[in-house]
mmCIF file of C-alpha atoms in Angstrom:
data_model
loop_
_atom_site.group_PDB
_atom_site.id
_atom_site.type_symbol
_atom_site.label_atom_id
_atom_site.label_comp_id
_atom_site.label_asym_id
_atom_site.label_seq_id
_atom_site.Cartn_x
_atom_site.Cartn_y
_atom_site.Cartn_z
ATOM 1 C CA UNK O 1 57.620 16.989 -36.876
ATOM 2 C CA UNK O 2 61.008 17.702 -36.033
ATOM 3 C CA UNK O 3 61.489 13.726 -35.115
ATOM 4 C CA UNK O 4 60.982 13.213 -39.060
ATOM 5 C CA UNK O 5 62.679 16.129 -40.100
ATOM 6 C CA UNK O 6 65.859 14.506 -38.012
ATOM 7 C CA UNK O 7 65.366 11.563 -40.692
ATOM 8 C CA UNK O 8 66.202 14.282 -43.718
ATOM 9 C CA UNK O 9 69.704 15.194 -42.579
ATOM 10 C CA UNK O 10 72.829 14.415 -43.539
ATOM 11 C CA UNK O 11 75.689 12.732 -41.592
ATOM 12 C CA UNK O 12 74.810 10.577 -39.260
ATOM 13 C CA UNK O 13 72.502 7.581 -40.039
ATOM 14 C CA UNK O 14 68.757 7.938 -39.835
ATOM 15 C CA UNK O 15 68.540 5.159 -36.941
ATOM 16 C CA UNK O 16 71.426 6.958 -35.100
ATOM 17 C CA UNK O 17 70.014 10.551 -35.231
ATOM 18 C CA UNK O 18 66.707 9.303 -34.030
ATOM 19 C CA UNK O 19 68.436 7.273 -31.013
ATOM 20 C CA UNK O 20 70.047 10.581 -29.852
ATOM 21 C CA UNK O 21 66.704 12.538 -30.555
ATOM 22 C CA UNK O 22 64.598 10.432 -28.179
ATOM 23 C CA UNK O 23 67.584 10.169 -25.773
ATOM 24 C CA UNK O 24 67.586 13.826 -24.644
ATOM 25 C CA UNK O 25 64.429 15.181 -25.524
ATOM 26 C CA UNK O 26 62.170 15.967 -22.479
ATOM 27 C CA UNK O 27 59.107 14.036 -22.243
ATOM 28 C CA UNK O 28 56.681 16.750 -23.026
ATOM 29 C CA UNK O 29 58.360 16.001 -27.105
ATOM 30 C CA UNK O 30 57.294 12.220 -27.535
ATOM 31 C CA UNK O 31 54.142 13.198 -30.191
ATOM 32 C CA UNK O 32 55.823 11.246 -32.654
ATOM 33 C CA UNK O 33 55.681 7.823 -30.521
ATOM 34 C CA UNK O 34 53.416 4.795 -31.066
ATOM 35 C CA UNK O 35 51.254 4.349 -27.980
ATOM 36 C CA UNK O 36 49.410 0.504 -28.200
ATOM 37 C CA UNK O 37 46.917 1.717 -25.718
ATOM 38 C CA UNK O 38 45.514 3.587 -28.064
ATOM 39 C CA UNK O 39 46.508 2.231 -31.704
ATOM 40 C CA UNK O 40 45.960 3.590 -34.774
ATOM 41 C CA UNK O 41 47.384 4.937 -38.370
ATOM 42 C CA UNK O 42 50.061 2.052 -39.200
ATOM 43 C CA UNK O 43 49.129 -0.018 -36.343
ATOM 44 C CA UNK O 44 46.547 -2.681 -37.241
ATOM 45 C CA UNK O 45 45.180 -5.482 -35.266
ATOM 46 C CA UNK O 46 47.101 -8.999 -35.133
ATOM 47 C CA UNK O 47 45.666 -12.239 -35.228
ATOM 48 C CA UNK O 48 46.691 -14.978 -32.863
ATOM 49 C CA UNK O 49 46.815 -18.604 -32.648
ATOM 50 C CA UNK O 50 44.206 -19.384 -29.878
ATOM 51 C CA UNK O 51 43.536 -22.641 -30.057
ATOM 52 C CA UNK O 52 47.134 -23.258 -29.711
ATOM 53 C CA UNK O 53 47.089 -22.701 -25.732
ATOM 54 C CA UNK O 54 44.673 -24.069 -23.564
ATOM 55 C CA UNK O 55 43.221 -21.532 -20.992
ATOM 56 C CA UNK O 56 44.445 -23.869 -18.249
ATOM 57 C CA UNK O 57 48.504 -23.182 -19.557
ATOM 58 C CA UNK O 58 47.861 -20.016 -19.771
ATOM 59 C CA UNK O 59 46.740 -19.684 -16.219
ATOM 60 C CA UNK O 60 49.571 -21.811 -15.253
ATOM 61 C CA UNK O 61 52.033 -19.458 -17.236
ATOM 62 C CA UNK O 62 50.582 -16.614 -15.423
ATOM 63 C CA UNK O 63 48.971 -15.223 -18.470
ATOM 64 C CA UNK O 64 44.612 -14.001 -19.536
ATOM 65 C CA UNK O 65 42.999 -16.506 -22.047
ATOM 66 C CA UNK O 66 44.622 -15.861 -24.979
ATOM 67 C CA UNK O 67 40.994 -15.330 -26.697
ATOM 68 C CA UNK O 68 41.264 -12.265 -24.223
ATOM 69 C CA UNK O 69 44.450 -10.567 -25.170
ATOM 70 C CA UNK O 70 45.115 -7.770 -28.036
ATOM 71 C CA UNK O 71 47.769 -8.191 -30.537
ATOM 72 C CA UNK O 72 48.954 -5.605 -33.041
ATOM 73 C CA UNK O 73 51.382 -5.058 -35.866
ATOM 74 C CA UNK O 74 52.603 -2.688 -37.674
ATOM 75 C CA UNK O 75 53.050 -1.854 -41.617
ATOM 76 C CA UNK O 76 56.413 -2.335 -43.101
ATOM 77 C CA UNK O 77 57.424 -4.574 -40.072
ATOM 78 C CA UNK O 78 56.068 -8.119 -41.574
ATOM 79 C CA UNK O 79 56.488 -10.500 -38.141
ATOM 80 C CA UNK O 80 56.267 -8.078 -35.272
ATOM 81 C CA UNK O 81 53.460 -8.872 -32.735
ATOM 82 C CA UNK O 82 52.950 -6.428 -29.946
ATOM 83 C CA UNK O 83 50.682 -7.622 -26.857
ATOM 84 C CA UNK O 84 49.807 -5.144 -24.232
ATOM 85 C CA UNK O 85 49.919 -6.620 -20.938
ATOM 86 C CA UNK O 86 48.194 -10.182 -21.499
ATOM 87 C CA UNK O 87 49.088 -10.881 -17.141
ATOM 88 C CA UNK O 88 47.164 -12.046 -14.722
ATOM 89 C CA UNK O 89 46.271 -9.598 -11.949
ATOM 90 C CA UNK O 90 49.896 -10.138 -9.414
ATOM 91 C CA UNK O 91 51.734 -12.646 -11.749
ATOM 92 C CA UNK O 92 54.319 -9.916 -13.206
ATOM 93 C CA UNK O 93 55.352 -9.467 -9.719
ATOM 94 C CA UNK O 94 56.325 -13.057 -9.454
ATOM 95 C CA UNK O 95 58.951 -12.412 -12.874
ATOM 96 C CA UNK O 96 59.946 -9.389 -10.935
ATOM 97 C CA UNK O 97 61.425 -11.337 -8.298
ATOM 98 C CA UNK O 98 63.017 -14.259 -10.345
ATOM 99 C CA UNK O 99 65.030 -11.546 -12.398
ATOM 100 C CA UNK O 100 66.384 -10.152 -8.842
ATOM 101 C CA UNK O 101 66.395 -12.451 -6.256
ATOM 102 C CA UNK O 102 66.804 -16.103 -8.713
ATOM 103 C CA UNK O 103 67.988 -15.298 -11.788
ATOM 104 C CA UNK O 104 71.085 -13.591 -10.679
ATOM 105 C CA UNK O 105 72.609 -16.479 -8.733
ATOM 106 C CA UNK O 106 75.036 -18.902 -9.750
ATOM 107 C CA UNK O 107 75.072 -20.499 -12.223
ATOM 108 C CA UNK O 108 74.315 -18.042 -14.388
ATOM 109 C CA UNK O 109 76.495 -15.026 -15.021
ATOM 110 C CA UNK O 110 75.573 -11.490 -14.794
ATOM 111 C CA UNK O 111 78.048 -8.336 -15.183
ATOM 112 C CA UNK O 112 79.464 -8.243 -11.540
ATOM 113 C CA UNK O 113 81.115 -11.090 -11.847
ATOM 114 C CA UNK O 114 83.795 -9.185 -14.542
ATOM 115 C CA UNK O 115 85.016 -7.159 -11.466
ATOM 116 C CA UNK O 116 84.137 -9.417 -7.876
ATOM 117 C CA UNK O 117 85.528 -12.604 -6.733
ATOM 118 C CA UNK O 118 83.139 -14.864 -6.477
ATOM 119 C CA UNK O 119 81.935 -15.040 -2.929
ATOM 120 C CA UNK O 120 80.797 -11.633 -3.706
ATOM 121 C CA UNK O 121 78.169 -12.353 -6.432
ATOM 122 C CA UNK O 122 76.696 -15.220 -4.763
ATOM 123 C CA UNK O 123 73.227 -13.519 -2.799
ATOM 124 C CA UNK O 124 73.149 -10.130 -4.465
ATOM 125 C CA UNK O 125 69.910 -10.143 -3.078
ATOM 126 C CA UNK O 126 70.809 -11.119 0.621
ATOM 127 C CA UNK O 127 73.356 -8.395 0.213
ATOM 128 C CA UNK O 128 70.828 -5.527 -1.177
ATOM 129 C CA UNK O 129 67.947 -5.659 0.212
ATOM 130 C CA UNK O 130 68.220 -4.592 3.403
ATOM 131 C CA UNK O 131 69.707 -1.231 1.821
ATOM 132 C CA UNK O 132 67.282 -1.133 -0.975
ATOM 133 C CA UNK O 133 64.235 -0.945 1.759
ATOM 134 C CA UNK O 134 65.682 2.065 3.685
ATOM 135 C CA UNK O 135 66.918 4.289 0.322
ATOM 136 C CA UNK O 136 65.668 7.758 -0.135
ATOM 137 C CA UNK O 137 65.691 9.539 -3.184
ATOM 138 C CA UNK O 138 68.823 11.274 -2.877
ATOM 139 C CA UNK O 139 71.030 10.377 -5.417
ATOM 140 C CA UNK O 140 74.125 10.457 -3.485
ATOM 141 C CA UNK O 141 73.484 7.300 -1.629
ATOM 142 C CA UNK O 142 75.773 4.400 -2.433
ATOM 143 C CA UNK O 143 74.188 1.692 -4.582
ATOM 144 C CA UNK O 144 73.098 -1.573 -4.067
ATOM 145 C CA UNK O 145 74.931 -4.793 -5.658
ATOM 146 C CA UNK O 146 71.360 -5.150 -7.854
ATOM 147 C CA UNK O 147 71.468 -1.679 -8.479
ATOM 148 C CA UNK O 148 74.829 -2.463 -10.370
ATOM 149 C CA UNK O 149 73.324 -5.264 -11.578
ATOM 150 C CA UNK O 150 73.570 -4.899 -15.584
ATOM 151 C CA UNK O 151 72.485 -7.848 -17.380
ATOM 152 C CA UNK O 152 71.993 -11.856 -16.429
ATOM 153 C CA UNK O 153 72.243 -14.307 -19.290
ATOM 154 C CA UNK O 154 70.241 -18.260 -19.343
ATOM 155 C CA UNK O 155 70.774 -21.261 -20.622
ATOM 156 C CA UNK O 156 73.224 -20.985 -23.527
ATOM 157 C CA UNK O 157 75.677 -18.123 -22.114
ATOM 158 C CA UNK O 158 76.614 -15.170 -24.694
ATOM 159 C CA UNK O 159 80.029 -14.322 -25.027
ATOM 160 C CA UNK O 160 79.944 -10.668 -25.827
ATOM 161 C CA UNK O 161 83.486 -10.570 -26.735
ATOM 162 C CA UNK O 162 83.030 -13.063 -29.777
ATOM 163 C CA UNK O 163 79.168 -12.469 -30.229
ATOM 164 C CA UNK O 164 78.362 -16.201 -30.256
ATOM 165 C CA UNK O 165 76.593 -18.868 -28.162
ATOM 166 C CA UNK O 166 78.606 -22.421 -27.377
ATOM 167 C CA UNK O 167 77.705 -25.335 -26.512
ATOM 168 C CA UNK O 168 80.929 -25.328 -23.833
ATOM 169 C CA UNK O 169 79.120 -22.648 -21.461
ATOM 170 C CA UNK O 170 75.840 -23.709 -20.754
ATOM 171 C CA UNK O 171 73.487 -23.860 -17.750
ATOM 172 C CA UNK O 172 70.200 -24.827 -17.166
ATOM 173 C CA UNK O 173 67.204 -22.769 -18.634
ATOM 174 C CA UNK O 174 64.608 -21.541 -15.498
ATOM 175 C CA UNK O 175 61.613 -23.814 -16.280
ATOM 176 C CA UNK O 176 59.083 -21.137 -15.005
ATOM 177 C CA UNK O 177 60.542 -18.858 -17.798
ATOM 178 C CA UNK O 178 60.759 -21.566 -20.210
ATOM 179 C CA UNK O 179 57.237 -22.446 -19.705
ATOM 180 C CA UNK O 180 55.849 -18.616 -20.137
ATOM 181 C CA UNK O 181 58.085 -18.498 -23.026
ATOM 182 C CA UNK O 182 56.298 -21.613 -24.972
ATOM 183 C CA UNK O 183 52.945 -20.429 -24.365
ATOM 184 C CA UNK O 184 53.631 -16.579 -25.560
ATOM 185 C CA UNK O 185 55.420 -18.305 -28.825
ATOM 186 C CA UNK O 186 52.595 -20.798 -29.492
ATOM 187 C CA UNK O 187 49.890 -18.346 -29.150
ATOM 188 C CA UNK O 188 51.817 -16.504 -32.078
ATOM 189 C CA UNK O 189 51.729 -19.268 -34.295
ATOM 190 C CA UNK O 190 55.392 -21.173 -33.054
ATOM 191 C CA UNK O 191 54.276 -24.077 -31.545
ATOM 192 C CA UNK O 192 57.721 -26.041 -30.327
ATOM 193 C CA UNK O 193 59.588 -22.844 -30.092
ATOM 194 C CA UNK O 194 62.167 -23.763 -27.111
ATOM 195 C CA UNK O 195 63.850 -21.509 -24.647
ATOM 196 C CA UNK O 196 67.153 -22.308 -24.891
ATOM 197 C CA UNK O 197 69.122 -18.952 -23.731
ATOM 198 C CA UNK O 198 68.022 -16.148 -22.357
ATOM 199 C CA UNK O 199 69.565 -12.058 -21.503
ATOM 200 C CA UNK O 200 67.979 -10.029 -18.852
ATOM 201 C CA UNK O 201 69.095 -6.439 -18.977
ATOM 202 C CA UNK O 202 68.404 -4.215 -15.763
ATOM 203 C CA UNK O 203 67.909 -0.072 -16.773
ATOM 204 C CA UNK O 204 67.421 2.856 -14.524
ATOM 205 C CA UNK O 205 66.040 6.027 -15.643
ATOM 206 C CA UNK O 206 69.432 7.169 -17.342
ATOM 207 C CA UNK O 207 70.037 3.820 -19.198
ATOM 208 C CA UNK O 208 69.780 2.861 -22.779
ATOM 209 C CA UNK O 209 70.794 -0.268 -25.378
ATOM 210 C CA UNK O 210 72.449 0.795 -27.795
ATOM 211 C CA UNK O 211 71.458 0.103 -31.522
ATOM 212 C CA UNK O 212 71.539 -3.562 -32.723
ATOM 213 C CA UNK O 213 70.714 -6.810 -34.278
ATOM 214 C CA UNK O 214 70.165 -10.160 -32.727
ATOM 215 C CA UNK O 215 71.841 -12.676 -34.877
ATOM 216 C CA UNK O 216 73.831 -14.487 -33.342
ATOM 217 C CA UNK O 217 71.248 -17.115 -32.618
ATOM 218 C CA UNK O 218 72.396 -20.054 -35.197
ATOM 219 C CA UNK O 219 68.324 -20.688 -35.898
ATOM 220 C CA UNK O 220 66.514 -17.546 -36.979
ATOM 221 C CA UNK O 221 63.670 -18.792 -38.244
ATOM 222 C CA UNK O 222 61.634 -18.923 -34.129
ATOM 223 C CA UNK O 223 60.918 -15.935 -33.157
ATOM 224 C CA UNK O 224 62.779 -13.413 -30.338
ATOM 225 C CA UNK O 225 60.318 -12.588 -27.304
ATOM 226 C CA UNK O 226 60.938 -9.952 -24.981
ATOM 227 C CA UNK O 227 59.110 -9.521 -21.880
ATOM 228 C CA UNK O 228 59.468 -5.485 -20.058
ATOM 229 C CA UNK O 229 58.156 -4.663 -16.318
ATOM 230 C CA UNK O 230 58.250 -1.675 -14.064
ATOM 231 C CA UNK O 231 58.826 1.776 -15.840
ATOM 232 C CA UNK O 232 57.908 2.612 -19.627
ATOM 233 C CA UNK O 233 60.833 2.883 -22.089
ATOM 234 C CA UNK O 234 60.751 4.127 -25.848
ATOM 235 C CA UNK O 235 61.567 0.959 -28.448
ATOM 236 C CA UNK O 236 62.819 2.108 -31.645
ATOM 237 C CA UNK O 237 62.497 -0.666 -34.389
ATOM 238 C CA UNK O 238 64.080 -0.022 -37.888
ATOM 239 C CA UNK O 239 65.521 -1.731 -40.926
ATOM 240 C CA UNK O 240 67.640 -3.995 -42.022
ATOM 241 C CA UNK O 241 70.064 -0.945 -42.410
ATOM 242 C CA UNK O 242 71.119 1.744 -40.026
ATOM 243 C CA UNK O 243 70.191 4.201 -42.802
ATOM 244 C CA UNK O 244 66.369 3.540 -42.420
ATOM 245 C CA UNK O 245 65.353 5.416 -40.319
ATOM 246 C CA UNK O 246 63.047 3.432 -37.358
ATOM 247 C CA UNK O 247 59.342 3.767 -36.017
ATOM 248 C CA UNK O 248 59.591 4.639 -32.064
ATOM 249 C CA UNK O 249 56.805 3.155 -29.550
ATOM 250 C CA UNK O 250 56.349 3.005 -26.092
ATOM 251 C CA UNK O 251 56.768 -0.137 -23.671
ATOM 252 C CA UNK O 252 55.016 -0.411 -20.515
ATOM 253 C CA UNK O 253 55.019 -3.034 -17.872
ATOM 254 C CA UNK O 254 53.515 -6.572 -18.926
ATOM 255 C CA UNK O 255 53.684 -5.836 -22.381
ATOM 256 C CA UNK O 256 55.475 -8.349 -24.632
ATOM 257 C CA UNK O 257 56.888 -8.056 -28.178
ATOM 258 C CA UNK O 258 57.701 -10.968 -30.454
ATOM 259 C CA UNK O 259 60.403 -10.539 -33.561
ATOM 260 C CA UNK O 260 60.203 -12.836 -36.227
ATOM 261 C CA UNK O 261 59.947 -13.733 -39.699
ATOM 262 C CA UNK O 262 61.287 -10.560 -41.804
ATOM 263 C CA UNK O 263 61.397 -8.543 -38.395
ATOM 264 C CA UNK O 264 64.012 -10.986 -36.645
ATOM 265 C CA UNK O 265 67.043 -9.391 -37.983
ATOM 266 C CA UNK O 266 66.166 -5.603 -37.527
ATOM 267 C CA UNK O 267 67.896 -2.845 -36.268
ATOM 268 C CA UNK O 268 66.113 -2.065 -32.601
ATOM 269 C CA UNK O 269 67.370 0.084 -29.599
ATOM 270 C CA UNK O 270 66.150 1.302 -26.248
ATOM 271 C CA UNK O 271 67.058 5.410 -25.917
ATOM 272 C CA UNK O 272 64.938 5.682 -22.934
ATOM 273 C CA UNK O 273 63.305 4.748 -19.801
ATOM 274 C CA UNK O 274 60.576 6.743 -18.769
ATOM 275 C CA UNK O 275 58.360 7.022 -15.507
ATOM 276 C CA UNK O 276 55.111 5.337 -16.134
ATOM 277 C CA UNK O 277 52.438 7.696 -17.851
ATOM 278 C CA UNK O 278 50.187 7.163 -14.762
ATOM 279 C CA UNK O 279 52.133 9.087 -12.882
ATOM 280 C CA UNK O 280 52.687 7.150 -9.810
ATOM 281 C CA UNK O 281 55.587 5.636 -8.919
ATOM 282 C CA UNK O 282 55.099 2.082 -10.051
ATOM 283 C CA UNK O 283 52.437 1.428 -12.634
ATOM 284 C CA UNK O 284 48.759 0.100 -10.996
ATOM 285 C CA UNK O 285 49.112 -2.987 -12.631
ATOM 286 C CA UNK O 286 52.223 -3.876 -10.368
ATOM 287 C CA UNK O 287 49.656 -2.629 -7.524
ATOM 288 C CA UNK O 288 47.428 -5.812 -7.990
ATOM 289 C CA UNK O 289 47.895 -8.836 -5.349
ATOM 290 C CA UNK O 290 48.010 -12.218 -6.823
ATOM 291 C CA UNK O 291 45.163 -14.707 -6.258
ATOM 292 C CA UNK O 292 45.511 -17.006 -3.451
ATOM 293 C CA UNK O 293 43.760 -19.603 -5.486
ATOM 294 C CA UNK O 294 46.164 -20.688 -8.228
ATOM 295 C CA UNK O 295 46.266 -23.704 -10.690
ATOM 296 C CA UNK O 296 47.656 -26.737 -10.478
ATOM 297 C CA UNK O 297 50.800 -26.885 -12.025
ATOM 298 C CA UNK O 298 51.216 -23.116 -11.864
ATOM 299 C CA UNK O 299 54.798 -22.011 -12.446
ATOM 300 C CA UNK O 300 53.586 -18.492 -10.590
ATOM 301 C CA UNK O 301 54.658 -18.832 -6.908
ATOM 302 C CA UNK O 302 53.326 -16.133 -4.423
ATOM 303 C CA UNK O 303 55.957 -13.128 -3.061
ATOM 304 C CA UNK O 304 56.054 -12.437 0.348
ATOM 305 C CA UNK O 305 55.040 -8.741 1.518
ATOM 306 C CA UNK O 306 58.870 -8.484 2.701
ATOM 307 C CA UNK O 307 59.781 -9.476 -1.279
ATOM 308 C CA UNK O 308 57.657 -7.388 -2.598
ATOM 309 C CA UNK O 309 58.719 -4.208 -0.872
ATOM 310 C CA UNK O 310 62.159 -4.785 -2.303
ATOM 311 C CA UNK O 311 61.140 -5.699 -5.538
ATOM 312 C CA UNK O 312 58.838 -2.803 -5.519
ATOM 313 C CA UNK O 313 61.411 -0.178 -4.168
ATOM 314 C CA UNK O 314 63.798 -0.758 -6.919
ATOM 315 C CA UNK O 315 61.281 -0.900 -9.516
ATOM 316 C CA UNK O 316 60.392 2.747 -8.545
ATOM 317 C CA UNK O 317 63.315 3.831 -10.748
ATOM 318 C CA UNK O 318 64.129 0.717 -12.863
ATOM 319 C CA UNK O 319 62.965 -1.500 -15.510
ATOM 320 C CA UNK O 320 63.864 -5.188 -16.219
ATOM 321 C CA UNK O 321 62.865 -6.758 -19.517
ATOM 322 C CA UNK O 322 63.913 -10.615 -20.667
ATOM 323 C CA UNK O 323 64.915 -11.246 -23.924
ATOM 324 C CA UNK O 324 64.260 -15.152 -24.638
ATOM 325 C CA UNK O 325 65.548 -16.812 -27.706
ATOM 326 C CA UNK O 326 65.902 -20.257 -29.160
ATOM 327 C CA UNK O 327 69.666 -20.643 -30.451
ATOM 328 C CA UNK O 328 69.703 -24.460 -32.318
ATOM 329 C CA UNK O 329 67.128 -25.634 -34.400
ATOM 330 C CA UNK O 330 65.415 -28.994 -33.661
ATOM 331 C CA UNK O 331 68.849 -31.716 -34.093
ATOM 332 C CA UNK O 332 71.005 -28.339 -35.075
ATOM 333 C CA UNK O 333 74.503 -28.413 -33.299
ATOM 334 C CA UNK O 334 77.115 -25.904 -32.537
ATOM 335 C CA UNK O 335 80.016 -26.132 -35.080
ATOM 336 C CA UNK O 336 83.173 -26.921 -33.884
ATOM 337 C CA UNK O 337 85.470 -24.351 -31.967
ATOM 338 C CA UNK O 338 88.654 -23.821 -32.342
ATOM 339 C CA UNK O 339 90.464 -21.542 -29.559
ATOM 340 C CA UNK O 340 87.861 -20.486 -27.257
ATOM 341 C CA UNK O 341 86.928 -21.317 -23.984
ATOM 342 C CA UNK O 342 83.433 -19.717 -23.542
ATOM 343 C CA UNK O 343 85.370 -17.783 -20.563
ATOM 344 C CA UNK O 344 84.864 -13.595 -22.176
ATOM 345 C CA UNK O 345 81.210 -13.384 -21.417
ATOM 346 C CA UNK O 346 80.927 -9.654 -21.398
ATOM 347 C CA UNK O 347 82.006 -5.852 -21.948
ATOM 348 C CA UNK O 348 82.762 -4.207 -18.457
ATOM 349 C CA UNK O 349 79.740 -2.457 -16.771
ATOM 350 C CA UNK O 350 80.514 0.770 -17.365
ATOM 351 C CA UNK O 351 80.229 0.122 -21.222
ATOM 352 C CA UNK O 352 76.950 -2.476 -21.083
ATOM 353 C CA UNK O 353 74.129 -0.300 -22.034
ATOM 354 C CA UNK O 354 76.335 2.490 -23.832
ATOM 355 C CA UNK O 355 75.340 3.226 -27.724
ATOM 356 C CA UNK O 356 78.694 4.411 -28.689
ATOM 357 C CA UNK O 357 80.865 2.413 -27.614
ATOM 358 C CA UNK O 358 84.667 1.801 -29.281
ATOM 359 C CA UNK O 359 83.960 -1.913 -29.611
ATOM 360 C CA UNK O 360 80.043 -1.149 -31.469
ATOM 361 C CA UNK O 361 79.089 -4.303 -29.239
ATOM 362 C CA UNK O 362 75.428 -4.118 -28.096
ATOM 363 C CA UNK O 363 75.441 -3.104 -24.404
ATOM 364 C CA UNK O 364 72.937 -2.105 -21.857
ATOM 365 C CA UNK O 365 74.405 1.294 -20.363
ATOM 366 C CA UNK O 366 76.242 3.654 -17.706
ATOM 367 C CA UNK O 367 75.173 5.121 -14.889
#
């Protein structure tokens, strides 16, 4: 396949010439691709810890019994789990909204707030959605504040400029996100794991994120969980070198992936978002209402139709995924700083999600 073949040449790294292969192919060239819908060859099943969650937190989390959800692996990649959308029928719209209409407020940080004053980032949402409900399709329009938006970071802030975590620039972690997060890790065997930072990153149909590894975390040994809704994308996980070359697979909405073990530190990248293989213009499992009746103790919260027009309008040409990490093991602390003040929290917006970038700083991308 000429994917493989790619893999064979010289010059350029194996991970990078695959990146730029599944960046500007058309979609009809994607043979090569893992598809979890319909596993097979080095995909084999995954076992998961089920007595670890009760049914009840679960529900609460938004999530199926975990005795109902399929996990999978893959040979070579010791620690990765892949789940295909384990939600309840309604409860991804409910993460859907937090990463637009919560998440983004103060106090957490996001890329506008490089370029605006502050009163400008304060209701991206109040600002957007009025103009997000009447756009077209025409490309030409002027965007929407959350149209710009780029990327939100939780709890323990990164600092993309230094690639570290501090204990100086820290705010709290959403507990409906830490909650879904401790379920998802226990049911993979990490019982304890805490939520402790978190990066959302926002694509539209010509974003990417660039090749990179996530170790900046001071514990590596819990696992990184990441969390995709609205359109597909193509995730390309390789080695612990650039110069193996990676194994591509699709993402869809609801599914979750968890890194650990030997698969924490790997090379991974996003070279595409694509429209959802059914065609339509959001995905039929974003169709489904949420259940009026829901547990007690349930971090899901109902949308209102108004919401969920907005939500559902931008996710007609977007994709949000949350990347959730804990950064300190259990007493761990942050070593002591010398010359920093936590302030350089990101590269601009233009550069976010670019692969080659001057800096070679992991960024979500440019419109």
């Amino acid at each position: 396949m000429a994917a493989a073949a790619l893999t064979r040449e010289g010059g350029e790294d194996a991970f990078r010439r695959l990146f730029r292969f599944y960046r500007q192919r058309d979609a009809s060239d994607l043979r090569g691709v893992v598809d979890f819908s319909v596993p097979g060859g080095q995909v084999f099943r995954s076992q998961l810890s089920i007595s670890s969650v009760s049914d009840q937190d679960a529900c609460r989390a938004g999530l199926q019994p975990v005795s109902q959800w399929k996990a999978y692996g893959l040979n070579g990649y010791p620690g990765f789990i892949f789940i295909p959308n384990p939600f309840l029928p309604g409860c991804q719209r409910h993460w859907v909204k937090q990463c637009l209409k919560l998440y983004p407020q103060k106090p957490n940080v996001c890329n506008l707030d490089l370029h605006m004053a502050p009163e400008k980032t304060i209701d991206l949402w109040g600002q957007s959605k009025e103009q997000l409900k009447r756009k077209g399709s025409s490309k030409r329009e002027p965007r929407s504040l959350l149209e710009k938006l780029r990327w939100v970071t939780l709890g323990y802030h990164y600092n993309w400029d230094t690639k570290k975590y501090s204990a100086n620039h820290h705010t709290p972690f959403p507990s409906d996100l830490a909650f879904l997060s401790e379920q998802v890790a226990a049911a993979c065997g990490f019982r304890g794991f805490q939520a402790q930072a978190g990066i959302l990153n926002y694509y539209h149909f010509d974003s990417s994120l660039g090749i990179h590894v996530d170790e900046s975390e001071l514990d590596h040994s819990r696992p990184l969980l990441s969390f995709s809704f609205g359109q597909s994308s193509i995730f390309l996980l390789g080695g612990l070198k650039r110069e193996e070359a990676p194994t591509a697979m699709f993402m869809h909405s609801g599914d979750i992936m968890v890194m650990s073990g030997f698969s924490r530190l790997l090379h991974h990248a996003v070279p595409r978002v694509l429209p959802n293989p059914e065609g339509t213009a959001l995905p039929s499992c974003l169709d489904q209402a949420l259940s009026s009746d829901l547990p007690v103790g349930s971090v899901i919260e109902h949308s209102s139709d108004e919401d969920w027009q907005v939500c559902a309008k931008y996710l007609q040409s977007s994709r949000i995924n949350m990347t959730i990490r804990q950064v300190l093991a259990e007493g761990q602390k942050f070593p002591e700083e010398s010359g920093t003040n936590g302030k350089g929290q990101a590269p601009s917006e233009d550069s976010h999600h670019q692969e080659n970038s001057r800096a070679k700083r992991r960024k979500p991308n440019t419109d």
